[in-house]
PDB file of C-alpha atoms in Angstrom:
ATOM      1  CA  UNK A 245     174.431  67.016 126.516  1.00 83.00           C
ATOM      2  CA  UNK A 246     171.450  69.137 126.706  1.00 90.00           C
ATOM      3  CA  UNK A 247     171.109  72.835 128.180  1.00 95.00           C
ATOM      4  CA  UNK A 248     167.769  74.569 128.628  1.00 96.00           C
ATOM      5  CA  UNK A 249     167.198  77.683 126.478  1.00 97.00           C
ATOM      6  CA  UNK A 250     164.209  78.543 128.526  1.00 98.00           C
ATOM      7  CA  UNK A 251     160.338  78.523 127.677  1.00 98.00           C
ATOM      8  CA  UNK A 252     160.389  80.364 124.322  1.00 98.00           C
ATOM      9  CA  UNK A 253     161.847  79.091 120.685  1.00 98.00           C
ATOM     10  CA  UNK A 254     165.016  80.877 119.928  1.00 98.00           C
ATOM     11  CA  UNK A 255     164.597  83.446 117.317  1.00 98.00           C
ATOM     12  CA  UNK A 256     166.360  81.304 114.648  1.00 97.00           C
ATOM     13  CA  UNK A 257     164.151  78.116 115.492  1.00 98.00           C
ATOM     14  CA  UNK A 258     161.063  80.449 115.492  1.00 98.00           C
ATOM     15  CA  UNK A 259     162.041  81.505 112.289  1.00 98.00           C
ATOM     16  CA  UNK A 260     162.471  77.823 110.860  1.00 98.00           C
ATOM     17  CA  UNK A 261     159.163  77.023 112.167  1.00 98.00           C
ATOM     18  CA  UNK A 262     157.249  79.657 110.751  1.00 98.00           C
ATOM     19  CA  UNK A 263     157.214  78.501 107.178  1.00 98.00           C
ATOM     20  CA  UNK A 264     158.800  81.343 105.894  1.00 97.00           C
ATOM     21  CA  UNK A 265     161.198  79.381 103.960  1.00 95.00           C
ATOM     22  CA  UNK A 266     159.039  76.274 103.639  1.00 97.00           C
ATOM     23  CA  UNK A 267     160.188  75.135 100.198  1.00 96.00           C
ATOM     24  CA  UNK A 268     163.535  74.750 101.417  1.00 96.00           C
ATOM     25  CA  UNK A 269     162.662  72.888 104.338  1.00 97.00           C
ATOM     26  CA  UNK A 270     160.257  70.355 102.628  1.00 97.00           C
ATOM     27  CA  UNK A 271     161.564  66.826 102.702  1.00 97.00           C
ATOM     28  CA  UNK A 272     162.904  66.929 106.251  1.00 97.00           C
ATOM     29  CA  UNK A 273     160.974  64.838 108.892  1.00 98.00           C
ATOM     30  CA  UNK A 274     160.666  66.085 112.585  1.00 98.00           C
ATOM     31  CA  UNK A 275     159.492  63.468 115.278  1.00 98.00           C
ATOM     32  CA  UNK A 276     156.984  64.553 117.609  1.00 98.00           C
ATOM     33  CA  UNK A 277     156.543  62.264 120.562  1.00 98.00           C
ATOM     34  CA  UNK A 278     153.282  62.077 122.909  1.00 98.00           C
ATOM     35  CA  UNK A 279     152.428  59.866 125.595  1.00 98.00           C
ATOM     36  CA  UNK A 280     149.999  56.816 124.785  1.00 97.00           C
ATOM     37  CA  UNK A 281     147.546  55.464 127.472  1.00 96.00           C
ATOM     38  CA  UNK A 282     150.229  52.989 128.690  1.00 97.00           C
ATOM     39  CA  UNK A 283     152.658  55.880 129.583  1.00 97.00           C
ATOM     40  CA  UNK A 284     154.755  54.891 126.740  1.00 98.00           C
ATOM     41  CA  UNK A 285     156.236  57.634 124.114  1.00 97.00           C
ATOM     42  CA  UNK A 286     154.487  57.560 120.917  1.00 98.00           C
ATOM     43  CA  UNK A 287     156.117  58.820 117.806  1.00 98.00           C
ATOM     44  CA  UNK A 288     154.643  60.728 114.947  1.00 97.00           C
ATOM     45  CA  UNK A 289     156.892  61.836 111.977  1.00 97.00           C
ATOM     46  CA  UNK A 290     155.871  65.176 110.715  1.00 97.00           C
ATOM     47  CA  UNK A 291     157.053  67.677 108.500  1.00 97.00           C
ATOM     48  CA  UNK A 292     157.790  71.381 108.239  1.00 98.00           C
ATOM     49  CA  UNK A 293     154.355  71.823 106.378  1.00 98.00           C
ATOM     50  CA  UNK A 294     152.546  70.298 109.508  1.00 98.00           C
ATOM     51  CA  UNK A 295     154.106  72.844 111.975  1.00 98.00           C
ATOM     52  CA  UNK A 296     153.574  76.559 112.299  1.00 98.00           C
ATOM     53  CA  UNK A 297     155.291  78.691 114.896  1.00 98.00           C
ATOM     54  CA  UNK A 298     152.740  81.614 115.405  1.00 98.00           C
ATOM     55  CA  UNK A 299     155.204  83.156 118.226  1.00 98.00           C
ATOM     56  CA  UNK A 300     158.073  82.160 120.132  1.00 98.00           C
ATOM     57  CA  UNK A 301     155.644  80.375 122.551  1.00 98.00           C
ATOM     58  CA  UNK A 302     153.084  78.814 120.582  1.00 98.00           C
ATOM     59  CA  UNK A 303     153.510  76.020 117.794  1.00 98.00           C
ATOM     60  CA  UNK A 304     150.399  74.951 115.522  1.00 98.00           C
ATOM     61  CA  UNK A 305     150.390  71.343 114.646  1.00 98.00           C
ATOM     62  CA  UNK A 306     148.287  69.578 112.245  1.00 98.00           C
ATOM     63  CA  UNK A 307     147.570  65.735 112.915  1.00 98.00           C
ATOM     64  CA  UNK A 308     145.180  63.210 111.316  1.00 97.00           C
ATOM     65  CA  UNK A 309     141.698  63.672 113.015  1.00 97.00           C
ATOM     66  CA  UNK A 310     141.601  59.862 113.760  1.00 97.00           C
ATOM     67  CA  UNK A 311     145.118  59.610 114.631  1.00 98.00           C
ATOM     68  CA  UNK A 312     146.654  58.096 117.835  1.00 97.00           C
ATOM     69  CA  UNK A 313     148.590  61.583 118.142  1.00 98.00           C
ATOM     70  CA  UNK A 314     145.328  63.452 118.524  1.00 98.00           C
ATOM     71  CA  UNK A 315     144.140  61.058 121.127  1.00 97.00           C
ATOM     72  CA  UNK A 316     147.178  61.302 122.941  1.00 98.00           C
ATOM     73  CA  UNK A 317     147.290  65.035 122.776  1.00 98.00           C
ATOM     74  CA  UNK A 318     143.666  65.334 123.981  1.00 97.00           C
ATOM     75  CA  UNK A 319     144.099  62.802 126.559  1.00 97.00           C
ATOM     76  CA  UNK A 320     147.343  63.913 128.176  1.00 97.00           C
ATOM     77  CA  UNK A 321     148.218  67.293 126.409  1.00 97.00           C
ATOM     78  CA  UNK A 322     151.792  66.822 126.528  1.00 98.00           C
ATOM     79  CA  UNK A 323     154.352  66.539 123.354  1.00 98.00           C
ATOM     80  CA  UNK A 324     158.041  66.828 122.723  1.00 98.00           C
ATOM     81  CA  UNK A 325     158.932  68.075 119.116  1.00 98.00           C
ATOM     82  CA  UNK A 326     162.622  66.999 118.090  1.00 98.00           C
ATOM     83  CA  UNK A 327     164.435  68.966 115.480  1.00 98.00           C
ATOM     84  CA  UNK A 328     167.699  66.814 114.787  1.00 96.00           C
ATOM     85  CA  UNK A 329     169.410  68.124 111.814  1.00 95.00           C
ATOM     86  CA  UNK A 330     172.930  68.958 110.763  1.00 92.00           C
ATOM     87  CA  UNK A 331     172.807  72.629 111.807  1.00 90.00           C
ATOM     88  CA  UNK A 332     170.695  72.105 114.988  1.00 93.00           C
ATOM     89  CA  UNK A 333     169.519  69.628 117.701  1.00 95.00           C
ATOM     90  CA  UNK A 334     167.009  71.034 119.893  1.00 97.00           C
ATOM     91  CA  UNK A 335     163.947  69.374 121.782  1.00 98.00           C
ATOM     92  CA  UNK A 336     160.740  71.632 122.400  1.00 98.00           C
ATOM     93  CA  UNK A 337     158.760  70.235 125.223  1.00 98.00           C
ATOM     94  CA  UNK A 338     154.946  71.680 124.945  1.00 98.00           C
ATOM     95  CA  UNK A 339     151.628  71.497 126.158  1.00 98.00           C
ATOM     96  CA  UNK A 340     148.646  71.484 124.250  1.00 97.00           C
ATOM     97  CA  UNK A 341     146.727  74.510 125.296  1.00 88.00           C
ATOM     98  CA  UNK A 342     143.165  73.600 124.229  1.00 90.00           C
ATOM     99  CA  UNK A 343     141.117  71.142 122.270  1.00 94.00           C
ATOM    100  CA  UNK A 344     141.680  70.868 118.812  1.00 97.00           C
ATOM    101  CA  UNK A 345     140.277  72.700 116.066  1.00 96.00           C
ATOM    102  CA  UNK A 346     138.710  70.509 113.422  1.00 96.00           C
ATOM    103  CA  UNK A 347     139.319  71.000 109.726  1.00 94.00           C
ATOM    104  CA  UNK A 348     138.220  67.987 107.271  1.00 94.00           C
ATOM    105  CA  UNK A 349     140.573  65.070 108.170  1.00 96.00           C
ATOM    106  CA  UNK A 350     142.691  67.188 110.078  1.00 97.00           C
ATOM    107  CA  UNK A 351     143.128  68.286 113.972  1.00 98.00           C
ATOM    108  CA  UNK A 352     145.071  71.251 114.615  1.00 98.00           C
ATOM    109  CA  UNK A 353     146.541  71.738 117.968  1.00 98.00           C
ATOM    110  CA  UNK A 354     147.921  74.880 119.627  1.00 98.00           C
ATOM    111  CA  UNK A 355     150.937  73.966 121.712  1.00 98.00           C
ATOM    112  CA  UNK A 356     152.399  76.074 124.267  1.00 98.00           C
ATOM    113  CA  UNK A 357     156.064  75.889 124.528  1.00 98.00           C
ATOM    114  CA  UNK A 358     157.381  74.901 127.933  1.00 98.00           C
ATOM    115  CA  UNK A 359     160.953  74.331 127.630  1.00 98.00           C
ATOM    116  CA  UNK A 360     163.492  74.404 124.777  1.00 98.00           C
ATOM    117  CA  UNK A 361     166.730  72.213 125.122  1.00 98.00           C
ATOM    118  CA  UNK A 362     169.602  72.397 122.811  1.00 96.00           C
ATOM    119  CA  UNK A 363     171.789  69.396 122.348  1.00 92.00           C
ATOM    120  CA  UNK A 364     175.424  70.222 122.010  1.00 85.00           C
ATOM    121  CA  UNK A 365     178.721  67.821 121.849  1.00 82.00           C
ATOM    122  CA  UNK A 366     180.122  67.612 125.370  1.00 83.00           C
ATOM    123  CA  UNK A 367     183.531  67.997 126.108  1.00 83.00           C
ATOM    124  CA  UNK A 368     184.618  64.370 125.821  1.00 84.00           C
ATOM    125  CA  UNK A 369     182.812  63.953 122.271  1.00 84.00           C
ATOM    126  CA  UNK A 370     185.486  65.494 120.320  1.00 79.00           C
ATOM    127  CA  UNK A 371     183.193  67.561 118.194  1.00 77.00           C
ATOM    128  CA  UNK A 372     180.725  64.736 117.351  1.00 85.00           C
ATOM    129  CA  UNK A 373     177.550  65.960 115.621  1.00 85.00           C
ATOM    130  CA  UNK A 374     174.614  65.313 113.542  1.00 89.00           C
ATOM    131  CA  UNK A 375     175.653  65.229 109.874  1.00 91.00           C
ATOM    132  CA  UNK A 376     172.253  64.689 108.298  1.00 92.00           C
ATOM    133  CA  UNK A 377     168.725  64.729 109.751  1.00 93.00           C
ATOM    134  CA  UNK A 378     165.739  62.642 108.648  1.00 96.00           C
ATOM    135  CA  UNK A 379     164.485  63.086 105.249  1.00 96.00           C
ATOM    136  CA  UNK A 380     161.954  61.701 103.000  1.00 96.00           C
ATOM    137  CA  UNK A 381     160.782  61.776  99.264  1.00 96.00           C
ATOM    138  CA  UNK A 382     158.877  62.528  97.228  1.00 96.00           C
ATOM    139  CA  UNK A 383     158.660  66.131  98.340  1.00 95.00           C
ATOM    140  CA  UNK A 384     154.862  67.041  98.334  1.00 93.00           C
ATOM    141  CA  UNK A 385     153.910  69.850  96.009  1.00 96.00           C
ATOM    142  CA  UNK A 386     152.469  73.053  97.963  1.00 96.00           C
ATOM    143  CA  UNK A 387     149.576  73.360  95.409  1.00 96.00           C
ATOM    144  CA  UNK A 388     148.509  69.786  96.098  1.00 96.00           C
ATOM    145  CA  UNK A 389     145.131  69.375  97.863  1.00 96.00           C
ATOM    146  CA  UNK A 390     146.791  67.704 101.074  1.00 95.00           C
ATOM    147  CA  UNK A 391     149.420  70.806 101.406  1.00 97.00           C
ATOM    148  CA  UNK A 392     146.794  73.254 100.822  1.00 97.00           C
ATOM    149  CA  UNK A 393     144.290  71.662 103.402  1.00 97.00           C
ATOM    150  CA  UNK A 394     147.051  71.368 106.234  1.00 97.00           C
ATOM    151  CA  UNK A 395     148.259  74.956 105.605  1.00 97.00           C
ATOM    152  CA  UNK A 396     144.567  76.283 105.864  1.00 96.00           C
ATOM    153  CA  UNK A 397     144.178  74.136 109.029  1.00 96.00           C
ATOM    154  CA  UNK A 398     147.211  75.550 110.441  1.00 97.00           C
ATOM    155  CA  UNK A 399     146.215  79.249 109.573  1.00 95.00           C
ATOM    156  CA  UNK A 400     142.765  78.812 110.708  1.00 88.00           C
ATOM    157  CA  UNK A 401     141.723  81.505 113.506  1.00 81.00           C
TER     158      UNK A 401
END
């Protein structure tokens, strides 16, 4: 069952998305859902490398400059980020606040947090919980060209 936590990231989630502990979080995938031109959910799997919480109310995301996700964010401006891991299940509903900043093959959006929902087991679910989230391999090297370009795009002012 989901409960609203308001229009800002809770401190622990803001810290998780701040890249302060990025090496530990590499290898975990996070679905980012946008809405396509037919009104259907469009999923993109991203990593903690492609996300940066700059505050409790703003998350930056780097996506492919020629991707459907970019087109969807530009056209409709809405996204939901899913954090589904063993220790936390939250859904962050966001709105793109402006046109993207382009950096090479990447488009960087600033997403304004509109609502954060926390999913917890309902009374009748006998403590059901997520035991492991989505993961991927191989984990990218932070000194790779792609990782450096992504981190630079997220930090570009």
